[in-house]
Tab-separated table of C-alpha atoms and ligand atoms in Angstrom:
chain	number	residue	atom	x	y	z
I	25	UNK	CA	0.711	-0.251	-0.199
I	26	UNK	CA	1.188	3.491	-0.899
I	27	UNK	CA	1.797	6.164	2.274
I	28	UNK	CA	-1.515	7.617	3.032
I	29	UNK	CA	-0.589	11.576	2.174
I	30	UNK	CA	-2.402	14.436	4.518
I	31	UNK	CA	-5.366	15.050	2.112
I	32	UNK	CA	-4.876	18.714	1.790
I	33	UNK	CA	-1.964	21.611	0.652
I	34	UNK	CA	-0.928	24.354	3.116
I	35	UNK	CA	-1.425	27.933	1.793
I	36	UNK	CA	-1.126	29.286	4.879
I	37	UNK	CA	1.427	28.619	7.918
I	38	UNK	CA	2.036	29.545	11.310
I	39	UNK	CA	5.768	29.503	12.950
I	40	UNK	CA	6.841	27.416	15.221
I	41	UNK	CA	9.123	29.222	18.327
I	42	UNK	CA	12.175	27.006	19.234
I	43	UNK	CA	13.400	27.003	23.077
I	44	UNK	CA	15.542	24.779	24.618
I	45	UNK	CA	15.823	22.221	27.251
I	46	UNK	CA	17.219	24.667	30.405
I	47	UNK	CA	14.412	27.083	29.043
I	48	UNK	CA	11.844	24.847	29.482
I	49	UNK	CA	12.864	23.448	32.189
I	50	UNK	CA	12.528	27.134	33.878
I	51	UNK	CA	9.079	28.113	31.964
I	52	UNK	CA	7.756	24.673	33.158
I	53	UNK	CA	8.501	25.466	37.158
I	54	UNK	CA	7.388	29.364	36.714
I	55	UNK	CA	4.177	27.438	35.843
I	56	UNK	CA	4.052	25.462	39.004
I	57	UNK	CA	4.438	22.021	36.378
I	58	UNK	CA	1.109	22.035	35.227
I	59	UNK	CA	1.582	22.833	30.931
I	60	UNK	CA	-2.050	24.292	31.233
I	61	UNK	CA	0.308	27.091	32.803
I	62	UNK	CA	2.695	27.686	30.168
I	63	UNK	CA	2.493	30.128	28.013
I	64	UNK	CA	1.356	28.817	24.086
I	65	UNK	CA	4.930	29.867	22.470
I	66	UNK	CA	6.771	28.690	24.808
I	67	UNK	CA	5.375	25.254	23.591
I	68	UNK	CA	6.721	23.724	20.075
I	69	UNK	CA	4.373	21.073	19.199
I	70	UNK	CA	0.706	21.554	21.060
I	71	UNK	CA	-1.129	18.351	21.530
I	72	UNK	CA	-3.010	19.471	24.548
I	73	UNK	CA	-6.104	19.305	22.486
I	74	UNK	CA	-7.927	18.728	19.361
I	75	UNK	CA	-10.263	21.081	20.795
I	76	UNK	CA	-10.703	24.507	18.710
I	77	UNK	CA	-7.299	23.377	17.114
I	78	UNK	CA	-7.529	23.027	13.973
I	79	UNK	CA	-6.686	23.879	10.522
I	80	UNK	CA	-9.749	25.614	8.879
I	81	UNK	CA	-10.005	24.830	5.387
I	82	UNK	CA	-9.766	27.581	2.604
I	83	UNK	CA	-14.091	26.957	1.825
I	84	UNK	CA	-14.329	27.851	5.641
I	85	UNK	CA	-12.342	31.091	5.357
I	86	UNK	CA	-14.004	31.857	2.836
I	87	UNK	CA	-17.564	31.102	4.521
I	88	UNK	CA	-16.119	33.223	7.311
I	89	UNK	CA	-16.644	35.903	5.049
I	90	UNK	CA	-20.197	35.227	4.059
I	91	UNK	CA	-21.136	35.197	7.836
I	92	UNK	CA	-24.267	37.457	8.331
I	93	UNK	CA	-24.078	39.229	11.530
I	94	UNK	CA	-27.919	39.547	11.742
I	95	UNK	CA	-28.653	39.439	15.370
I	96	UNK	CA	-31.963	37.594	14.008
I	97	UNK	CA	-32.704	35.800	11.295
I	98	UNK	CA	-29.709	35.376	10.390
I	99	UNK	CA	-29.007	33.260	6.622
I	100	UNK	CA	-25.534	31.604	8.218
I	101	UNK	CA	-27.947	30.065	10.874
I	102	UNK	CA	-29.682	28.555	8.807
I	103	UNK	CA	-27.192	26.667	6.851
I	104	UNK	CA	-25.972	25.972	9.888
I	105	UNK	CA	-29.597	24.312	10.924
I	106	UNK	CA	-29.524	22.383	7.886
I	107	UNK	CA	-26.055	21.425	8.134
I	108	UNK	CA	-27.035	19.491	12.026
I	109	UNK	CA	-30.006	18.024	10.530
I	110	UNK	CA	-28.758	16.346	7.705
I	111	UNK	CA	-26.240	14.239	10.214
I	112	UNK	CA	-28.930	14.248	12.985
I	113	UNK	CA	-31.869	14.582	11.424
I	114	UNK	CA	-33.163	16.017	14.762
I	115	UNK	CA	-35.544	18.640	14.409
I	116	UNK	CA	-34.644	21.378	16.830
I	117	UNK	CA	-31.047	23.002	16.635
I	118	UNK	CA	-30.208	25.127	19.228
I	119	UNK	CA	-26.622	26.870	18.514
I	120	UNK	CA	-23.911	27.419	21.759
I	121	UNK	CA	-20.809	28.974	22.008
I	122	UNK	CA	-19.098	25.349	22.381
I	123	UNK	CA	-19.940	21.879	23.928
I	124	UNK	CA	-19.947	22.915	27.467
I	125	UNK	CA	-22.696	25.408	27.380
I	126	UNK	CA	-25.180	22.720	25.637
I	127	UNK	CA	-24.884	20.368	28.500
I	128	UNK	CA	-25.360	23.238	30.962
I	129	UNK	CA	-28.579	24.136	29.331
I	130	UNK	CA	-29.445	20.470	29.247
I	131	UNK	CA	-28.449	19.197	32.500
I	132	UNK	CA	-29.838	22.073	33.924
I	133	UNK	CA	-33.036	21.788	32.835
I	134	UNK	CA	-32.728	17.139	33.779
I	135	UNK	CA	-30.600	17.089	36.031
I	136	UNK	CA	-30.687	18.727	39.753
I	137	UNK	CA	-30.341	16.395	43.131
I	138	UNK	CA	-31.017	12.570	42.807
I	139	UNK	CA	-31.088	12.530	39.677
I	140	UNK	CA	-28.192	9.989	37.926
I	141	UNK	CA	-26.588	10.635	34.790
I	142	UNK	CA	-25.036	7.058	33.115
I	143	UNK	CA	-22.619	6.960	30.299
I	144	UNK	CA	-19.707	4.973	29.000
I	145	UNK	CA	-17.461	7.830	30.304
I	146	UNK	CA	-18.542	11.026	30.302
I	147	UNK	CA	-15.942	13.757	29.468
I	148	UNK	CA	-14.018	16.622	32.108
I	149	UNK	CA	-16.721	18.982	31.739
I	150	UNK	CA	-19.283	16.268	31.106
I	151	UNK	CA	-19.027	15.288	34.854
I	152	UNK	CA	-18.835	18.822	36.375
I	153	UNK	CA	-21.744	20.386	34.648
I	154	UNK	CA	-23.912	17.227	35.454
I	155	UNK	CA	-22.862	17.379	39.042
I	156	UNK	CA	-23.111	21.143	39.461
I	157	UNK	CA	-26.857	20.581	39.154
I	158	UNK	CA	-26.560	18.561	41.312
I	159	UNK	CA	-27.203	15.390	39.996
I	160	UNK	CA	-24.597	11.993	40.159
I	161	UNK	CA	-22.289	10.871	37.037
I	162	UNK	CA	-22.477	6.699	36.840
I	163	UNK	CA	-19.458	5.725	34.328
I	164	UNK	CA	-20.355	2.173	32.957
I	165	UNK	CA	-17.763	1.127	30.264
I	166	UNK	CA	-17.382	-2.340	28.901
I	167	UNK	CA	-14.893	-4.826	29.771
I	168	UNK	CA	-12.773	-4.050	27.088
I	169	UNK	CA	-12.906	-0.509	27.724
I	170	UNK	CA	-10.938	-0.959	31.288
I	171	UNK	CA	-7.846	-2.914	29.543
I	172	UNK	CA	-5.611	-0.391	27.713
I	173	UNK	CA	-3.258	-2.292	26.194
I	174	UNK	CA	-5.755	-5.140	25.398
I	175	UNK	CA	-6.765	-4.728	21.640
I	176	UNK	CA	-10.670	-4.462	21.182
I	177	UNK	CA	-12.474	-3.137	18.077
I	178	UNK	CA	-15.433	-1.511	20.211
I	179	UNK	CA	-13.433	-0.578	23.617
I	180	UNK	CA	-15.717	3.155	23.789
I	181	UNK	CA	-18.771	0.258	24.599
I	182	UNK	CA	-21.032	0.936	27.708
I	183	UNK	CA	-21.308	-2.399	29.659
I	184	UNK	CA	-25.435	-3.108	28.513
I	185	UNK	CA	-24.930	-6.234	31.168
I	186	UNK	CA	-24.084	-3.062	33.775
I	187	UNK	CA	-26.982	-0.989	32.762
I	188	UNK	CA	-29.773	-3.412	32.992
I	189	UNK	CA	-28.418	-4.572	36.479
I	190	UNK	CA	-27.679	-1.164	37.558
I	191	UNK	CA	-31.868	-0.388	36.570
I	192	UNK	CA	-33.407	-3.697	37.918
I	193	UNK	CA	-31.515	-2.705	41.085
I	194	UNK	CA	-32.321	0.729	41.616
I	195	UNK	CA	-35.216	1.366	39.337
I	196	UNK	CA	-34.964	3.996	36.395
I	197	UNK	CA	-37.239	6.956	37.536
I	198	UNK	CA	-34.313	9.265	39.076
I	199	UNK	CA	-31.772	8.107	35.586
I	200	UNK	CA	-32.174	11.605	33.693
I	201	UNK	CA	-30.625	10.346	30.436
I	202	UNK	CA	-28.216	7.827	28.970
I	203	UNK	CA	-25.248	9.893	27.123
I	204	UNK	CA	-22.937	7.875	25.148
I	205	UNK	CA	-20.071	9.654	24.132
I	206	UNK	CA	-18.155	9.032	20.632
I	207	UNK	CA	-15.623	8.103	20.499
I	208	UNK	CA	-15.091	8.098	24.026
I	209	UNK	CA	-12.447	10.910	24.596
I	210	UNK	CA	-11.121	9.762	28.485
I	211	UNK	CA	-11.106	6.518	27.705
I	212	UNK	CA	-8.649	6.833	24.854
I	213	UNK	CA	-11.079	7.626	21.994
I	214	UNK	CA	-12.381	4.485	21.328
I	215	UNK	CA	-15.370	4.385	19.551
I	216	UNK	CA	-18.853	3.284	20.063
I	217	UNK	CA	-19.740	-0.098	17.550
I	218	UNK	CA	-23.849	0.285	16.153
I	219	UNK	CA	-24.390	-2.754	17.964
I	220	UNK	CA	-23.664	-1.327	21.490
I	221	UNK	CA	-25.322	2.643	20.545
I	222	UNK	CA	-29.083	0.018	19.708
I	223	UNK	CA	-28.810	-2.126	21.845
I	224	UNK	CA	-28.126	0.345	24.916
I	225	UNK	CA	-31.270	2.341	22.792
I	226	UNK	CA	-33.852	-0.946	23.392
I	227	UNK	CA	-32.708	-0.449	27.275
I	228	UNK	CA	-33.537	2.574	27.402
I	229	UNK	CA	-36.459	2.445	25.634
I	230	UNK	CA	-38.035	-0.138	27.632
I	231	UNK	CA	-37.368	1.864	30.880
I	232	UNK	CA	-38.398	5.427	29.101
I	233	UNK	CA	-34.997	6.824	29.782
I	234	UNK	CA	-34.306	9.499	27.266
I	235	UNK	CA	-30.689	8.232	25.551
I	236	UNK	CA	-28.171	11.432	24.317
I	237	UNK	CA	-25.217	11.324	22.086
I	238	UNK	CA	-22.089	13.318	23.288
I	239	UNK	CA	-21.552	13.746	19.460
I	240	UNK	CA	-18.063	15.989	19.754
I	241	UNK	CA	-16.100	13.015	17.555
I	242	UNK	CA	-18.945	11.728	15.550
I	243	UNK	CA	-17.821	11.622	12.212
I	244	UNK	CA	-14.119	9.594	13.885
I	245	UNK	CA	-16.437	7.100	15.470
I	246	UNK	CA	-18.827	6.552	12.597
I	247	UNK	CA	-15.636	5.608	10.419
I	248	UNK	CA	-14.729	2.896	12.617
I	249	UNK	CA	-18.350	1.113	12.415
I	250	UNK	CA	-17.173	2.033	8.566
I	251	UNK	CA	-13.953	-0.096	8.903
I	252	UNK	CA	-14.325	-2.821	11.208
I	253	UNK	CA	-18.503	-2.933	12.092
I	254	UNK	CA	-19.699	-6.346	9.543
I	255	UNK	CA	-22.486	-5.060	7.462
I	256	UNK	CA	-21.459	-0.870	7.130
I	257	UNK	CA	-18.495	-0.921	4.513
I	258	UNK	CA	-20.448	-0.065	1.987
I	259	UNK	CA	-22.206	2.659	4.005
I	260	UNK	CA	-21.089	6.382	3.724
I	261	UNK	CA	-20.687	8.195	6.317
I	262	UNK	CA	-23.495	9.935	6.376
I	263	UNK	CA	-25.542	7.198	6.168
I	264	UNK	CA	-23.922	5.643	9.321
I	265	UNK	CA	-24.437	8.751	11.368
I	266	UNK	CA	-27.629	9.226	10.301
I	267	UNK	CA	-28.618	5.475	11.756
I	268	UNK	CA	-26.321	6.027	15.235
I	269	UNK	CA	-28.409	9.594	15.476
I	270	UNK	CA	-31.931	8.092	14.826
I	271	UNK	CA	-31.331	6.052	18.219
I	272	UNK	CA	-31.104	9.094	20.142
I	273	UNK	CA	-33.483	11.423	21.562
I	274	UNK	CA	-30.388	14.287	21.031
I	275	UNK	CA	-27.266	15.303	21.109
I	276	UNK	CA	-24.727	17.894	22.611
I	277	UNK	CA	-21.772	19.212	20.062
I	278	UNK	CA	-18.776	20.569	20.535
I	279	UNK	CA	-18.056	22.031	17.080
I	280	UNK	CA	-14.342	22.396	18.384
I	281	UNK	CA	-13.805	18.927	17.216
I	282	UNK	CA	-15.549	17.603	14.564
I	283	UNK	CA	-16.519	20.443	12.703
I	284	UNK	CA	-13.527	21.995	11.942
I	285	UNK	CA	-13.941	25.256	13.696
I	286	UNK	CA	-12.126	27.117	16.771
I	287	UNK	CA	-15.366	28.017	18.639
I	288	UNK	CA	-19.016	26.935	18.496
I	289	UNK	CA	-21.358	23.481	19.775
I	290	UNK	CA	-24.966	22.933	19.824
I	291	UNK	CA	-27.681	20.880	21.465
I	292	UNK	CA	-30.164	19.162	18.746
I	293	UNK	CA	-33.230	17.572	20.084
I	294	UNK	CA	-36.628	15.979	18.937
I	295	UNK	CA	-38.914	17.207	21.719
I	296	UNK	CA	-39.920	20.155	20.598
I	297	UNK	CA	-41.142	21.156	24.238
I	298	UNK	CA	-37.569	20.105	25.341
I	299	UNK	CA	-36.293	22.685	23.525
I	300	UNK	CA	-38.360	25.312	24.363
I	301	UNK	CA	-37.494	25.180	27.608
I	302	UNK	CA	-33.909	24.952	26.580
I	303	UNK	CA	-34.241	28.174	24.174
I	304	UNK	CA	-35.421	30.322	27.250
I	305	UNK	CA	-32.017	29.348	29.066
I	306	UNK	CA	-30.531	29.928	25.939
I	307	UNK	CA	-31.467	33.361	26.026
I	308	UNK	CA	-30.358	33.898	29.025
I	309	UNK	CA	-26.845	32.872	28.825
I	310	UNK	CA	-26.042	32.434	25.780
I	311	UNK	CA	-27.831	34.717	23.426
I	312	UNK	CA	-31.206	34.726	20.931
I	313	UNK	CA	-31.684	31.421	19.488
I	314	UNK	CA	-30.662	32.272	16.026
I	315	UNK	CA	-26.848	32.403	17.127
I	316	UNK	CA	-26.570	31.029	20.848
I	317	UNK	CA	-23.405	32.793	21.572
I	318	UNK	CA	-21.729	32.654	17.799
I	319	UNK	CA	-21.173	35.033	15.413
I	320	UNK	CA	-22.707	34.623	12.014
I	321	UNK	CA	-19.059	33.777	10.576
I	322	UNK	CA	-18.821	30.658	13.380
I	323	UNK	CA	-21.911	29.189	12.450
I	324	UNK	CA	-20.919	29.375	8.835
I	325	UNK	CA	-17.895	27.826	9.381
I	326	UNK	CA	-19.420	25.089	11.360
I	327	UNK	CA	-22.193	24.525	8.728
I	328	UNK	CA	-18.844	23.598	5.934
I	329	UNK	CA	-16.885	22.210	8.631
I	330	UNK	CA	-19.585	19.355	9.319
I	331	UNK	CA	-19.852	18.579	5.672
I	332	UNK	CA	-15.961	18.690	5.122
I	333	UNK	CA	-15.471	15.900	8.343
I	334	UNK	CA	-17.441	13.293	6.342
I	335	UNK	CA	-14.976	13.324	3.542
I	336	UNK	CA	-13.619	9.842	3.447
I	337	UNK	CA	-10.037	11.110	3.143
I	338	UNK	CA	-9.582	12.706	5.274
I	339	UNK	CA	-11.349	10.268	7.880
I	340	UNK	CA	-8.469	7.383	6.346
I	341	UNK	CA	-5.645	10.061	6.647
I	342	UNK	CA	-6.704	11.522	10.088
I	343	UNK	CA	-7.359	7.544	11.529
I	344	UNK	CA	-4.252	6.152	9.813
I	345	UNK	CA	-1.698	8.801	11.682
I	346	UNK	CA	-3.681	8.099	15.091
I	347	UNK	CA	-2.296	4.877	14.196
I	348	UNK	CA	1.056	5.770	12.879
I	349	UNK	CA	2.422	7.083	15.988
I	350	UNK	CA	0.754	4.737	18.063
I	351	UNK	CA	2.184	2.019	16.239
I	352	UNK	CA	6.090	3.368	16.601
I	353	UNK	CA	5.328	4.229	19.918
I	354	UNK	CA	4.411	0.306	20.517
I	355	UNK	CA	7.270	-0.658	18.506
I	356	UNK	CA	9.555	0.744	20.472
I	357	UNK	CA	7.888	-1.234	23.927
I	358	UNK	CA	6.176	2.474	24.696
I	359	UNK	CA	2.895	1.322	26.907
I	360	UNK	CA	0.316	3.019	24.775
I	361	UNK	CA	-2.987	2.374	24.550
I	362	UNK	CA	-4.524	-0.136	21.834
I	363	UNK	CA	-6.032	-0.288	19.402
I	364	UNK	CA	-5.415	3.714	18.525
I	365	UNK	CA	-7.990	5.974	19.146
I	366	UNK	CA	-9.333	8.622	16.815
I	367	UNK	CA	-8.296	11.727	17.874
I	368	UNK	CA	-5.293	10.988	20.159
I	369	UNK	CA	-2.527	8.955	21.044
I	370	UNK	CA	-2.784	7.560	24.857
I	371	UNK	CA	0.280	6.692	26.856
I	372	UNK	CA	-0.293	4.278	30.019
I	373	UNK	CA	1.544	6.188	32.567
I	374	UNK	CA	1.193	3.829	35.057
I	375	UNK	CA	3.251	1.697	33.023
I	376	UNK	CA	5.679	4.086	31.962
I	377	UNK	CA	6.470	4.776	35.188
I	378	UNK	CA	5.476	2.247	37.761
I	379	UNK	CA	7.923	3.350	40.878
I	380	UNK	CA	5.835	7.007	40.611
I	381	UNK	CA	2.784	5.729	42.553
I	382	UNK	CA	-0.951	6.741	41.518
I	383	UNK	CA	-0.606	9.930	44.735
I	384	UNK	CA	2.149	11.303	42.906
I	385	UNK	CA	1.188	11.570	39.877
I	386	UNK	CA	2.714	9.624	37.140
I	387	UNK	CA	0.276	10.673	34.236
I	388	UNK	CA	1.267	14.657	35.285
I	389	UNK	CA	5.040	13.640	36.050
I	390	UNK	CA	5.010	12.109	32.215
I	391	UNK	CA	3.736	15.647	30.861
I	392	UNK	CA	6.205	17.452	32.488
I	393	UNK	CA	9.630	15.625	31.221
I	394	UNK	CA	7.774	15.260	27.827
I	395	UNK	CA	7.809	19.540	27.413
I	396	UNK	CA	11.018	19.863	29.323
I	397	UNK	CA	12.988	17.262	26.803
I	398	UNK	CA	11.310	18.003	23.241
I	399	UNK	CA	9.189	21.490	23.882
I	400	UNK	CA	5.736	19.026	23.114
I	401	UNK	CA	2.795	19.795	25.345
I	402	UNK	CA	0.189	17.111	26.061
I	403	UNK	CA	-2.649	16.291	29.093
I	404	UNK	CA	-2.962	13.976	31.840
I	405	UNK	CA	-6.031	11.603	32.040
I	406	UNK	CA	-5.304	11.006	35.171
I	407	UNK	CA	-5.673	10.923	39.360
I	408	UNK	CA	-4.829	14.658	38.715
I	409	UNK	CA	-8.181	15.278	36.327
I	410	UNK	CA	-10.596	12.852	38.022
I	411	UNK	CA	-9.085	11.695	41.232
I	412	UNK	CA	-11.016	12.539	44.515
I	413	UNK	CA	-10.276	12.328	48.044
I	414	UNK	CA	-11.585	10.129	50.662
I	415	UNK	CA	-13.440	11.264	53.715
I	416	UNK	CA	-10.205	10.242	55.414
I	417	UNK	CA	-8.715	12.331	53.366
I	418	UNK	CA	-6.615	9.960	50.295
I	419	UNK	CA	-6.805	10.725	47.515
I	420	UNK	CA	-9.008	7.823	45.703
I	421	UNK	CA	-6.922	7.653	42.274
I	422	UNK	CA	-8.285	7.793	38.675
I	423	UNK	CA	-9.076	4.066	36.931
I	424	UNK	CA	-6.291	5.086	33.997
I	425	UNK	CA	-3.803	6.811	34.663
I	426	UNK	CA	-2.860	8.298	31.356
I	427	UNK	CA	-1.698	10.700	29.483
I	428	UNK	CA	-3.118	12.225	25.887
I	429	UNK	CA	-2.044	13.056	22.774
I	430	UNK	CA	-4.257	14.691	20.870
I	431	UNK	CA	-3.478	15.751	17.831
I	432	UNK	CA	-4.992	18.829	16.232
I	433	UNK	CA	-6.794	18.430	13.006
I	434	UNK	CA	-5.190	18.745	10.181
I	435	UNK	CA	-2.199	21.182	11.513
I	436	UNK	CA	0.671	18.594	11.893
I	437	UNK	CA	2.015	16.715	9.387
I	438	UNK	CA	3.719	13.842	9.446
I	439	UNK	CA	7.446	15.267	10.803
I	440	UNK	CA	6.346	16.844	14.076
I	441	UNK	CA	4.454	12.991	14.017
I	442	UNK	CA	8.009	11.485	13.620
I	443	UNK	CA	9.629	13.822	15.577
I	444	UNK	CA	6.781	13.529	19.051
I	445	UNK	CA	8.425	9.735	18.893
I	446	UNK	CA	11.643	10.507	18.858
I	447	UNK	CA	10.621	12.592	21.578
I	448	UNK	CA	8.605	10.290	23.494
I	449	UNK	CA	11.354	7.057	22.765
I	450	UNK	CA	13.945	9.311	24.535
I	451	UNK	CA	12.059	9.559	27.640
I	452	UNK	CA	10.750	6.573	27.585
I	453	UNK	CA	15.087	5.608	27.707
I	454	UNK	CA	15.460	7.658	31.121
I	455	UNK	CA	12.144	6.915	32.815
I	456	UNK	CA	13.542	6.053	35.780
I	457	UNK	CA	15.241	9.425	36.295
I	458	UNK	CA	11.383	11.051	36.623
I	459	UNK	CA	10.209	12.380	39.682
I	460	UNK	CA	6.373	12.482	41.010
I	461	UNK	CA	4.642	15.433	42.244
I	462	UNK	CA	3.182	16.878	44.655
I	463	UNK	CA	-0.174	19.804	44.836
I	464	UNK	CA	0.153	22.486	45.933
I	465	UNK	CA	-2.873	24.618	45.279
I	466	UNK	CA	-6.375	23.519	43.759
I	467	UNK	CA	-9.907	24.340	43.139
I	468	UNK	CA	-12.835	22.007	44.137
I	469	UNK	CA	-13.809	21.201	40.658
I	470	UNK	CA	-11.933	20.378	37.647
I	471	UNK	CA	-8.835	21.042	39.265
I	472	UNK	CA	-5.760	19.701	36.677
I	473	UNK	CA	-6.716	23.017	34.769
I	474	UNK	CA	-5.209	25.218	37.224
I	475	UNK	CA	-3.585	23.203	39.969
I	476	UNK	CA	-0.325	23.778	40.962
I	477	UNK	CA	2.414	21.316	41.637
I	478	UNK	CA	6.285	20.940	42.794
I	479	UNK	CA	7.882	17.992	42.348
I	480	UNK	CA	9.259	15.748	44.704
I	481	UNK	CA	12.522	15.135	45.469
U	21	F0G	N1	-17.488	16.568	25.420
U	21	F0G	C1	-16.184	15.526	24.994
U	21	F0G	C2	-16.362	14.419	24.836
U	21	F0G	C3	-15.861	16.834	25.077
U	21	F0G	O1	-14.302	15.883	24.590
U	21	F0G	C4	-15.720	17.991	24.987
U	21	F0G	C5	-14.042	19.081	25.053
U	21	F0G	C6	-16.575	18.575	25.432
U	21	F0G	C7	-17.844	17.837	25.515
U	21	F0G	C8	-16.681	19.593	25.937
U	21	F0G	O2	-16.811	21.096	24.797
U	21	F0G	O3	-14.661	21.920	24.811
U	21	F0G	O4	-16.240	22.835	23.019
U	21	F0G	O5	-17.138	22.955	26.160
U	21	F0G	N2	-12.347	18.241	25.033
U	21	F0G	C9	-11.419	19.213	24.922
U	21	F0G	C10	-10.988	17.861	25.149
U	21	F0G	C11	-11.473	20.127	25.987
U	21	F0G	O6	-9.709	18.432	24.908
U	21	F0G	O7	-10.556	17.232	24.842
U	21	F0G	P1	-16.348	21.890	24.853
């Protein structure tokens, strides 16, 4: 097979600011060993997130100029609505400034004390919005999804057995909804199969529970279904998306991922009564229902991006490039999550740094080492992000200690990715020298964004 080439040419470039190991050592110390607190100019390859970091296409930039800034009834809104409806086939389309704003609105209405939200795995802002409403979020990931190094085609599936037994023991009246995150970001960017979506839908339907999709990376999930699930090989991405959304009562989406937009999101719903309640909240928090916290130009860029992301040449390159980095690391003995996910490569920090216990944050220690050694910024998805304290003040660690290298869409070329692999392999060779960390300051919620840490001696 020939090399799979990037499916686009470069028209406009941004410089990378080169710096030295000594410089980065100092910058990291000044950022309290938390790369979220770095100045982005001090980062050489930024793999912190794939969110809002995509390179927009020339068609999207042209759309920016076409964007209509009317306060109400902008034609850009109608193009946006049409693009969302083509994919989701949901009647109510509510624009929001990003995914979490859609979550906040939906959960403010459907959540609250004594309510429960069940998911394959809730993303951190999703869980935070659920908990902020007073409700509880419960993750029920399938058994395969619990083991980073054991390959399986659909490790993002929800454990339907666990869902059935939970409902048999607890009833369903307090379950606000089931949310399927596609792909499963916090669990390695792993896909959810159509069979699993269908089965979860059937259980929800029987029990009168609404099913929602957290659709940030819907196209990547659809591509995995096309490639891996029997019966979908000759279906288009749009056909697969249509079937996937047909099982859901609604969805939230961050357009900063699979719509190649730098900002934006939406809430799409089937139930008009609920949509009215959401729009009423939208007006006081985001804006009028035809712009919802976005400029007309953003709506235009999203509408075009939603179409572009379903291009199979793009998706083939996208998924292949994540796999390329994963395989390079795996062949060098670096512990990575297998198989490769859709938007990121996940290192298993617990295995990478077995000498650092969970309460010294091995994932964060690895994130820091990759920055100092190679100027690469990535994010911990482990006990700093998801750890909780027990009643005696002891850390209850996260289930997995992962480090995520999220690949921005259409931004880096193969030589950047080769460099990233070289840096990780070099850090792996000297892993014994990496030290654990201690938190010196933290917020009550989403602490990983702002926590300050220091290196243990
Ligand atoms: N749901 C999932 C699965 C996400 O990955 C994100 C964001 C959101 C919801 C919230 O969307 O950022 O537009 O408010 N994930 C980014 C990330 C931040 O780095 O994975 P948002």
